[in-house]
XYZ file of C-alpha atoms in Angstrom:
569
model
C 68.892 -185.918 43.478
C 70.380 -184.110 46.460
C 73.448 -183.168 44.456
C 71.231 -181.619 41.773
C 69.274 -179.592 44.306
C 72.493 -178.440 45.977
C 73.877 -177.292 42.656
C 70.689 -175.322 41.919
C 70.802 -173.582 45.281
C 74.506 -172.880 44.923
C 73.901 -171.370 41.499
C 71.381 -168.948 43.037
C 73.820 -167.754 45.675
C 76.201 -164.972 44.880
C 79.740 -164.900 46.089
C 80.695 -162.319 48.646
C 82.561 -159.382 47.151
C 86.158 -158.792 48.001
C 86.495 -156.978 51.293
C 87.735 -153.399 51.099
C 91.178 -152.539 52.354
C 92.482 -149.554 54.263
C 96.142 -149.116 53.289
C 97.012 -146.631 55.990
C 95.435 -148.748 58.687
C 96.870 -152.011 57.381
C 100.352 -150.601 57.253
C 100.085 -149.333 60.773
C 98.796 -152.655 61.985
C 101.625 -154.495 60.256
C 104.075 -152.747 62.510
C 105.411 -150.094 60.140
C 106.721 -147.134 62.085
C 109.525 -144.649 61.971
C 113.057 -145.774 62.916
C 113.060 -143.561 65.932
C 109.963 -145.249 67.417
C 109.427 -148.590 69.079
C 106.440 -150.547 70.494
C 106.214 -151.463 74.134
C 103.749 -153.418 76.333
C 100.590 -154.851 74.804
C 100.623 -152.516 71.829
C 98.024 -150.128 73.113
C 100.510 -147.249 73.562
C 102.793 -145.851 70.882
C 105.943 -144.560 72.615
C 108.542 -142.345 70.990
C 112.245 -142.410 71.657
C 111.679 -139.786 74.318
C 109.159 -142.070 76.040
C 106.227 -139.777 75.276
C 102.879 -141.413 74.548
C 101.220 -140.244 71.346
C 97.583 -140.551 72.361
C 96.353 -138.884 69.200
C 97.940 -141.563 67.040
C 96.316 -144.351 69.066
C 92.875 -142.728 68.843
C 93.276 -142.275 65.092
C 94.114 -145.958 64.637
C 91.124 -147.025 66.722
C 88.749 -144.795 64.758
C 90.052 -146.241 61.505
C 89.580 -149.754 62.836
C 86.040 -148.903 63.954
C 85.153 -147.481 60.536
C 86.500 -150.592 58.877
C 84.458 -152.851 61.179
C 81.286 -150.850 60.545
C 81.779 -151.040 56.781
C 82.388 -154.784 56.909
C 79.318 -155.250 59.106
C 76.996 -153.313 56.782
C 78.383 -155.070 53.703
C 77.992 -158.511 55.260
C 74.424 -157.774 56.350
C 73.550 -156.493 52.879
C 74.939 -159.599 51.212
C 73.254 -161.893 53.721
C 69.885 -160.188 53.218
C 70.211 -160.464 49.435
C 71.019 -164.179 49.581
C 68.141 -164.887 51.988
C 65.704 -163.064 49.692
C 66.929 -165.039 46.684
C 66.598 -168.276 48.596
C 63.045 -167.487 49.784
C 61.998 -166.448 46.275
C 63.334 -169.743 45.005
C 61.325 -171.693 47.570
C 58.124 -169.758 46.805
C 58.492 -170.337 43.066
C 59.124 -174.046 43.554
C 56.173 -174.417 45.964
C 53.896 -172.591 43.511
C 54.950 -174.909 40.714
C 54.033 -177.908 42.876
C 50.516 -176.599 43.609
C 47.680 -178.391 41.793
C 46.081 -176.580 38.891
C 42.916 -174.628 39.662
C 40.920 -177.013 37.449
C 42.362 -180.510 37.963
C 42.812 -182.741 35.003
C 40.558 -185.456 36.472
C 37.522 -183.517 35.368
C 38.263 -184.168 31.720
C 41.150 -185.582 29.648
C 43.256 -183.250 27.534
C 41.340 -182.016 24.509
C 42.593 -182.037 20.961
C 42.899 -178.854 18.946
C 39.665 -179.656 17.105
C 37.789 -180.192 20.357
C 39.241 -177.026 21.837
C 38.014 -175.012 18.865
C 34.505 -176.407 19.330
C 34.483 -175.465 23.014
C 36.210 -172.167 22.508
C 33.182 -170.136 23.464
C 33.002 -171.750 26.898
C 36.560 -172.678 27.750
C 38.479 -170.400 30.069
C 40.709 -167.985 28.204
C 44.462 -168.365 28.012
C 46.247 -169.523 31.134
C 45.151 -171.532 34.136
C 44.081 -168.635 36.312
C 45.243 -167.529 39.709
C 47.432 -169.847 41.766
C 46.770 -169.870 45.519
C 49.746 -170.649 47.762
C 50.312 -170.429 51.498
C 51.859 -167.059 52.385
C 51.586 -164.356 55.016
C 50.499 -160.762 54.604
C 53.323 -158.376 53.948
C 52.639 -156.117 56.939
C 52.659 -159.100 59.301
C 56.206 -159.792 58.175
C 57.280 -156.149 58.244
C 55.900 -155.550 61.753
C 58.364 -158.123 63.057
C 61.092 -155.550 62.320
C 61.423 -153.030 65.137
C 62.070 -150.122 62.775
C 58.845 -150.750 60.836
C 56.793 -151.381 63.959
C 57.819 -147.936 65.199
C 55.765 -146.386 62.370
C 52.743 -148.269 63.698
C 53.479 -146.875 67.159
C 53.580 -143.358 65.696
C 50.027 -143.725 64.399
C 48.893 -144.939 67.818
C 50.529 -141.901 69.413
C 48.715 -139.645 66.937
C 45.399 -141.272 67.884
C 46.135 -140.580 71.553
C 46.816 -136.939 70.710
C 43.522 -136.714 68.808
C 41.672 -138.012 71.872
C 43.512 -135.640 74.215
C 42.869 -132.663 71.947
C 39.162 -133.486 71.867
C 39.062 -133.686 75.665
C 40.955 -130.414 76.066
C 38.785 -128.533 73.570
C 35.564 -129.833 75.157
C 36.840 -128.934 78.616
C 37.808 -125.398 77.587
C 34.702 -124.678 75.513
C 32.017 -126.529 77.465
C 33.617 -127.352 80.797
C 33.161 -131.117 80.546
C 35.307 -134.187 79.983
C 32.977 -136.426 77.984
C 33.789 -138.130 74.708
C 30.691 -137.964 72.507
C 30.321 -140.266 69.527
C 27.280 -138.661 67.905
C 28.824 -138.964 64.439
C 29.370 -142.715 64.810
C 25.870 -143.240 66.187
C 24.394 -141.346 63.248
C 26.615 -142.973 60.576
C 25.728 -146.531 61.684
C 22.049 -145.838 62.278
C 19.171 -148.233 61.484
C 21.388 -151.236 62.148
C 18.474 -153.754 62.480
C 17.382 -152.974 58.921
C 20.986 -153.328 57.742
C 21.320 -156.770 59.348
C 18.017 -157.996 57.901
C 18.930 -156.744 54.431
C 22.331 -158.436 54.566
C 20.827 -161.754 55.678
C 18.348 -161.666 52.777
C 21.116 -160.872 50.287
C 23.387 -163.614 51.598
C 20.682 -166.289 51.620
C 19.642 -165.404 48.090
C 23.251 -165.649 46.859
C 23.677 -168.947 48.662
C 20.539 -170.518 47.179
C 19.768 -168.971 43.776
C 23.095 -169.184 41.859
C 23.895 -172.629 43.234
C 20.412 -173.986 42.483
C 20.433 -172.526 38.966
C 23.861 -173.975 38.245
C 22.870 -177.379 39.650
C 19.717 -177.523 37.516
C 21.537 -176.309 34.418
C 24.293 -178.919 34.833
C 21.683 -181.712 34.629
C 20.396 -180.347 31.330
C 23.746 -181.265 29.784
C 22.843 -184.964 29.825
C 22.281 -186.546 26.431
C 18.608 -187.163 27.250
C 17.884 -183.433 27.104
C 17.321 -181.966 23.680
C 18.230 -178.440 22.585
C 20.984 -177.788 25.174
C 21.674 -174.369 23.696
C 18.116 -173.332 24.537
C 18.653 -174.373 28.140
C 21.935 -172.458 28.191
C 20.138 -169.316 27.055
C 17.296 -169.827 29.514
C 19.396 -170.404 32.624
C 21.881 -167.723 31.634
C 19.078 -165.191 31.268
C 17.594 -166.163 34.633
C 20.977 -165.779 36.306
C 21.564 -162.348 34.760
C 18.056 -161.296 35.753
C 18.742 -162.351 39.325
C 22.032 -160.431 39.317
C 20.305 -157.296 38.011
C 17.123 -157.385 40.103
C 17.702 -159.646 43.093
C 21.161 -158.338 43.931
C 21.286 -155.126 41.928
C 17.961 -153.360 42.342
C 16.391 -154.567 45.598
C 19.246 -153.675 48.025
C 19.616 -150.283 46.344
C 15.856 -149.733 46.667
C 16.018 -150.525 50.396
C 18.886 -148.077 50.895
C 17.288 -145.215 48.953
C 13.722 -145.536 50.229
C 14.791 -145.775 53.882
C 17.402 -142.983 53.612
C 20.032 -144.999 55.422
C 22.998 -143.046 56.847
C 26.379 -143.265 55.064
C 28.121 -146.055 57.010
C 25.027 -148.288 56.909
C 24.740 -147.612 53.179
C 28.358 -148.584 52.652
C 27.826 -151.906 54.448
C 24.894 -152.894 52.230
C 26.233 -151.570 48.921
C 29.738 -152.983 49.377
C 28.270 -156.356 50.305
C 25.997 -156.121 47.278
C 28.973 -155.605 44.953
C 31.028 -158.309 46.691
C 28.269 -160.935 46.448
C 27.625 -160.124 42.792
C 31.307 -160.630 42.031
C 31.327 -163.882 44.031
C 28.309 -165.274 42.173
C 29.847 -164.370 38.817
C 33.132 -166.067 39.717
C 31.369 -169.256 40.841
C 29.447 -169.563 37.580
C 32.372 -168.458 35.436
C 34.749 -171.046 36.881
C 32.343 -174.022 36.885
C 30.501 -173.709 33.580
C 33.545 -174.800 31.481
C 33.856 -177.975 33.587
C 30.314 -179.085 32.869
C 30.658 -178.293 29.177
C 33.886 -180.296 29.000
C 32.108 -183.213 30.693
C 29.157 -182.923 28.280
C 31.588 -183.274 25.404
C 33.501 -186.335 26.637
C 31.204 -188.024 29.212
C 34.202 -189.334 31.167
C 32.139 -189.775 34.363
C 28.507 -190.771 35.069
C 27.527 -187.234 36.145
C 28.876 -183.708 35.704
C 31.170 -182.266 38.292
C 29.179 -179.937 40.557
C 30.813 -178.370 43.643
C 29.340 -179.227 46.996
C 27.270 -176.717 48.931
C 29.953 -176.604 51.639
C 32.570 -175.578 49.059
C 30.371 -172.790 47.744
C 29.512 -171.643 51.280
C 33.200 -171.513 52.200
C 33.882 -169.436 49.090
C 31.202 -166.892 50.039
C 33.050 -166.147 53.278
C 36.620 -166.628 52.023
C 38.638 -163.412 51.489
C 38.959 -163.905 47.743
C 36.818 -163.267 44.678
C 38.237 -166.175 42.635
C 36.412 -169.494 43.110
C 38.325 -172.710 43.671
C 37.131 -176.049 45.031
C 40.059 -176.082 47.452
C 42.342 -173.464 48.903
C 45.559 -173.857 50.903
C 44.574 -174.113 54.568
C 46.419 -173.511 57.822
C 46.367 -176.312 60.411
C 45.050 -174.254 63.369
C 43.189 -171.029 64.155
C 45.035 -168.435 66.226
C 42.170 -166.831 68.103
C 44.491 -164.301 69.717
C 45.487 -163.132 66.244
C 41.803 -162.830 65.279
C 41.009 -160.763 68.386
C 43.985 -158.488 67.716
C 42.922 -157.790 64.133
C 39.305 -157.103 65.084
C 40.441 -154.716 67.810
C 42.635 -152.951 65.266
C 39.615 -152.568 62.972
C 37.708 -151.004 65.861
C 40.658 -148.731 66.606
C 40.806 -147.594 62.971
C 37.086 -146.815 63.110
C 37.573 -144.497 66.093
C 40.690 -143.101 64.423
C 38.661 -142.122 61.341
C 36.014 -140.615 63.630
C 38.558 -138.287 65.243
C 40.030 -137.380 61.849
C 36.631 -136.166 60.686
C 35.759 -134.509 63.997
C 39.050 -132.635 64.430
C 40.160 -132.002 60.826
C 37.170 -132.135 58.487
C 33.900 -131.052 60.104
C 35.130 -127.702 61.554
C 36.662 -126.736 58.227
C 33.759 -127.681 55.945
C 31.068 -126.252 58.214
C 32.571 -122.796 57.820
C 33.617 -123.110 54.179
C 30.239 -124.444 53.069
C 28.548 -121.217 54.179
C 30.523 -119.298 51.538
C 30.454 -119.310 47.774
C 32.709 -122.066 46.483
C 34.958 -120.218 44.021
C 38.376 -121.169 42.654
C 40.277 -119.626 45.544
C 38.186 -121.426 48.132
C 38.559 -124.709 46.250
C 42.376 -124.480 46.103
C 42.617 -123.737 49.818
C 40.128 -126.506 50.573
C 42.066 -129.090 48.550
C 45.378 -128.386 50.275
C 43.749 -128.318 53.706
C 42.145 -131.691 52.939
C 45.356 -133.501 51.993
C 46.258 -134.488 55.572
C 42.837 -135.957 56.505
C 42.630 -137.542 53.051
C 45.964 -139.315 53.480
C 45.009 -140.488 56.983
C 41.703 -141.867 55.701
C 43.572 -143.631 52.876
C 45.976 -145.318 55.296
C 43.201 -146.192 57.747
C 41.005 -147.699 55.048
C 43.867 -149.783 53.720
C 45.022 -150.996 57.118
C 41.544 -151.628 58.549
C 40.050 -153.505 55.603
C 42.787 -154.933 53.384
C 45.008 -155.976 56.285
C 43.069 -156.388 59.536
C 39.556 -157.345 58.364
C 40.626 -159.753 55.622
C 43.313 -161.345 57.790
C 40.822 -161.841 60.630
C 38.401 -163.713 58.359
C 41.246 -165.605 56.705
C 42.461 -166.768 60.114
C 38.993 -167.891 61.213
C 38.590 -169.842 57.948
C 42.225 -171.095 58.047
C 42.651 -169.502 54.616
C 46.421 -169.622 54.036
C 46.934 -167.294 51.056
C 47.128 -163.866 52.699
C 48.394 -161.840 49.730
C 45.549 -159.313 49.806
C 47.940 -156.543 48.771
C 51.556 -156.101 47.773
C 54.125 -153.400 48.443
C 52.095 -150.685 46.713
C 53.948 -147.998 48.699
C 57.123 -148.789 46.733
C 55.426 -148.304 43.352
C 57.188 -146.077 40.860
C 54.291 -146.232 38.399
C 50.538 -146.039 38.659
C 50.281 -149.218 36.609
C 52.090 -151.089 39.394
C 50.069 -149.258 42.058
C 46.778 -150.425 40.529
C 48.034 -154.015 40.546
C 49.326 -154.017 44.114
C 46.946 -151.781 46.098
C 44.015 -154.234 46.234
C 45.048 -157.642 44.898
C 41.654 -159.198 45.717
C 39.700 -156.886 43.411
C 42.517 -156.678 40.867
C 42.475 -160.457 40.393
C 38.738 -160.398 39.638
C 39.086 -157.536 37.156
C 42.091 -159.126 35.512
C 40.690 -162.635 35.031
C 37.001 -161.894 34.401
C 37.104 -158.501 32.685
C 40.506 -157.918 31.086
C 41.350 -161.479 30.024
C 37.804 -162.342 29.008
C 37.687 -159.197 26.874
C 40.951 -160.197 25.180
C 39.685 -163.746 24.745
C 36.485 -162.598 23.030
C 38.424 -160.154 20.827
C 41.108 -162.777 20.113
C 43.796 -160.622 21.794
C 43.488 -157.852 19.224
C 42.368 -154.906 21.372
C 44.587 -154.665 24.447
C 44.196 -150.876 24.871
C 40.425 -151.281 24.576
C 40.517 -154.049 27.177
C 42.440 -151.806 29.579
C 40.003 -148.936 28.932
C 37.093 -151.282 29.608
C 38.617 -152.315 32.956
C 39.061 -148.680 33.977
C 35.489 -147.907 32.931
C 34.011 -150.788 34.915
C 36.043 -149.870 37.997
C 35.178 -146.167 37.727
C 31.453 -146.809 37.231
C 31.259 -149.175 40.211
C 33.181 -146.807 42.495
C 30.996 -143.864 41.503
C 27.837 -145.942 41.926
C 28.878 -146.830 45.477
C 29.599 -143.219 46.429
C 26.458 -141.848 44.754
C 24.138 -144.273 46.560
C 25.856 -143.967 49.933
C 26.162 -140.170 49.930
C 22.765 -139.572 48.335
C 23.957 -137.310 45.503
C 25.619 -137.621 42.098
C 28.967 -135.848 41.932
C 31.294 -137.815 39.588
C 34.598 -136.664 41.065
C 35.999 -140.153 41.510
C 34.776 -141.187 38.058
C 36.629 -138.278 36.447
C 39.776 -139.014 38.449
C 39.680 -142.652 37.345
C 38.879 -142.075 33.686
C 40.968 -138.929 33.098
C 43.951 -138.770 35.433
C 43.958 -142.491 36.223
C 44.152 -143.493 32.565
C 46.685 -140.760 31.780
C 48.989 -141.673 34.663
C 48.647 -145.358 33.829
C 50.280 -144.751 30.440
C 52.679 -141.972 31.478
C 53.878 -143.527 34.742
C 54.237 -147.049 33.368
C 56.367 -149.974 34.538
C 59.487 -148.751 32.765
C 59.669 -145.810 35.148
C 62.215 -146.634 37.828
C 63.997 -144.694 40.492
C 63.070 -142.768 43.645
C 61.880 -139.684 41.755
C 58.999 -141.633 40.200
C 57.971 -142.953 43.592
C 57.891 -139.362 44.855
C 55.749 -138.323 41.870
C 53.387 -141.223 42.527
C 52.984 -140.294 46.198
C 52.514 -136.595 45.376
C 49.763 -137.398 42.873
C 48.135 -139.803 45.309
C 48.133 -137.266 48.142
C 46.748 -134.535 45.910
C 44.016 -136.828 44.620
C 42.966 -137.693 48.171
C 42.747 -133.995 48.982
C 40.508 -133.385 45.957
C 38.199 -136.270 46.880
C 37.813 -135.270 50.534
C 37.348 -131.592 49.688
C 34.772 -131.876 46.897
C 32.652 -134.658 48.375
C 32.620 -133.059 51.839
C 31.704 -129.664 50.438
C 28.891 -131.168 48.364
C 27.647 -133.097 51.420
C 27.150 -129.873 53.389
C 25.772 -128.017 50.366
C 23.073 -130.661 49.999
C 21.970 -129.893 53.558
C 22.397 -126.117 53.541
C 20.591 -125.579 50.229
C 17.849 -128.214 49.821
C 15.694 -128.174 46.693
C 11.938 -128.127 47.295
C 10.859 -129.413 43.871
C 14.022 -130.575 42.116
C 14.048 -131.497 38.442
C 16.180 -134.241 36.963
C 18.801 -131.801 35.685
C 18.983 -130.063 39.043
C 19.611 -133.400 40.731
C 22.570 -134.013 38.429
C 24.030 -130.535 38.962
C 26.325 -130.283 42.017
C 24.641 -128.190 44.687
C 27.960 -126.715 45.899
C 28.332 -124.762 42.632
C 25.437 -122.452 43.489
C 24.871 -122.816 47.238
C 26.079 -119.804 49.216
C 24.094 -119.645 52.431
C 20.894 -121.259 53.568
C 19.058 -122.681 56.478
C 20.858 -125.624 57.976
C 18.883 -128.832 57.709
C 19.468 -131.737 60.031
C 22.194 -129.794 61.813
C 22.044 -132.130 64.758
C 23.365 -134.978 62.631
C 26.900 -133.597 62.284
C-alpha cells in the first residue's frame, strides 16, 4: 500500500531540468589560462608573468559566478514551487474524494432505472451537488507572503491619507480639527426599526419553512390519501410565504418608512439571503422524503433537526447540508481582527464618498447632464468605483464571511477564488462570489437543464443572467428609492456579450488586461449614473408624479432646482 502511494506521488513530481552551463566561466574555473600566466596564492588574484594583478579579470569572473548562482536559485525556487503546488492539489483532490456524499446512501438504497424514472420529477438533477471540504480563504494564504501583504499596507496608507486630507481641508476652510461622520449617521439611520424587522424576518424563516416541511413529510405516510394534493397544498403555502412573508412585508416596511440607504441594504440583502436559504433547505430535503415514501426503508422519513437548520441559517453558505466540515477550535483573535477590518472598510468607503464623490456630484448635478458631462463624469468616477469594488469584496466576501465562519467553526472558506487572474468574464462570474454562484448554478442553471432535459443550455445561461440582473436591480431600486436600470442593462447587454466573447478559451495577459479595463469602466458608469440620479431626485422633486414620470430618470431633465434635504449629504 505504501509502495503504491509512493509511486503515485513520484509520478506527479517532475524531474528538475538540466542546469544551464556557462562555457566561458567553466573554462576559467577549470584553470584554463594563457601560457604566459600562472596562478598564485588562494586563487583570488590572477597574476601575469610581470607580476601585475588583473583586477578586472577577477571582477568579471565573480560577476559571472554571481549571475550563475542567481539563475540557479530562481530556477530551483520555480521548480520547488511547482512541485509543492502539484502535491497540494493532489492532497486536496484525494481529500475531496474521501468526503461523504451530500445525501448519504443510508437514507435510501440505490434505485433502479425504473424507480428513478418514476421519481424523476423530484430527484435532484444530475450530479451529487457541491462538495464541502476544509480549506482556507485565498487571501489568508496570500497575506502570509510579505510581497502580497505590502499591497494591504498600501491601502491602509491610502486610508490614512484620506483622513489627513479631511483634517487639513476642514482646518483650512473652517478652522477646526473635528472628524464629522454625518453621512454614516444618516446612512444607518432608524436602526431600532432595522433590528426589529430583521428579528421578525429571521424568526419567520426559522419557524415557517421548517414547520411546513415537517408537516408535509408526515403526509407521505401510507395512511394519508392523495399525496399529490398535499404536495400541491404545502408547495403553494410555501411559495405564498416566500412571496408575501419574505418578499412583500420587508419591502413594505422599507418603502413606507423611507429608510436611508445603508439601513435599506441591510434589510433587503437579508431578505434575499433568507429567501435563498429557505429555498435551498426545501430543495435539498424534499427528494429524501420522496425517496423514503417510495421504499419505506425506515419507520419515519428523514427530517433534519432544528439545530441543523438553525446552523444553516447562520452558516456562510447558501447550499444546505446536514453536516459541514468543522474546525476544532474558535480563534477569537481572528474573529476580532476580521470584524475590525469590516469596520475599517466602512470608514474607508465613507472617506471615498466624502473626498471623491460628493464634491464632484454636488456641482455636476446642478448642470444639464449632456453627453460631454456624462463622459467626464464616468472617467472621474472610475477611481472611487474601483475602490468601492475592492472594499466591498474585502469587507464582505473575505472579512465578514470569514468572521462568521470562524465563530461557527465552518471549515470550508472558499467564498471566492482568484477572480483577479481571470482572462474571461465567464471565469470572473464563477470566481467573484462563489457563495451566490453555487446557488445559481445548482438551483437555477442545473434545475433548468434538468427540466428541459439538457436541451437548452444557452437558454439556461440566459435565465441565470436574467435572474441575477433582476435581483440586483430590485435591490438597488428599493434601497436608492428610484428605478434606474443601469445595472440591469450592464448585466443583460454587456455582461451577456462579454460572457460569450471573453470565454474560457481566452488565455494570456492581454485578456486579463481587457477584463480589468472593462471592469473598471463599468464601475465608473455605475457610480456616475446612480450618484447623478440620486442628487437629481433631490434637486428636482416631482409634486404629483405619474407612473411614467416615476420610471423616467430624473437626471435626464433636471438642470437646477431647490435643494431638498441638503443637510443629509
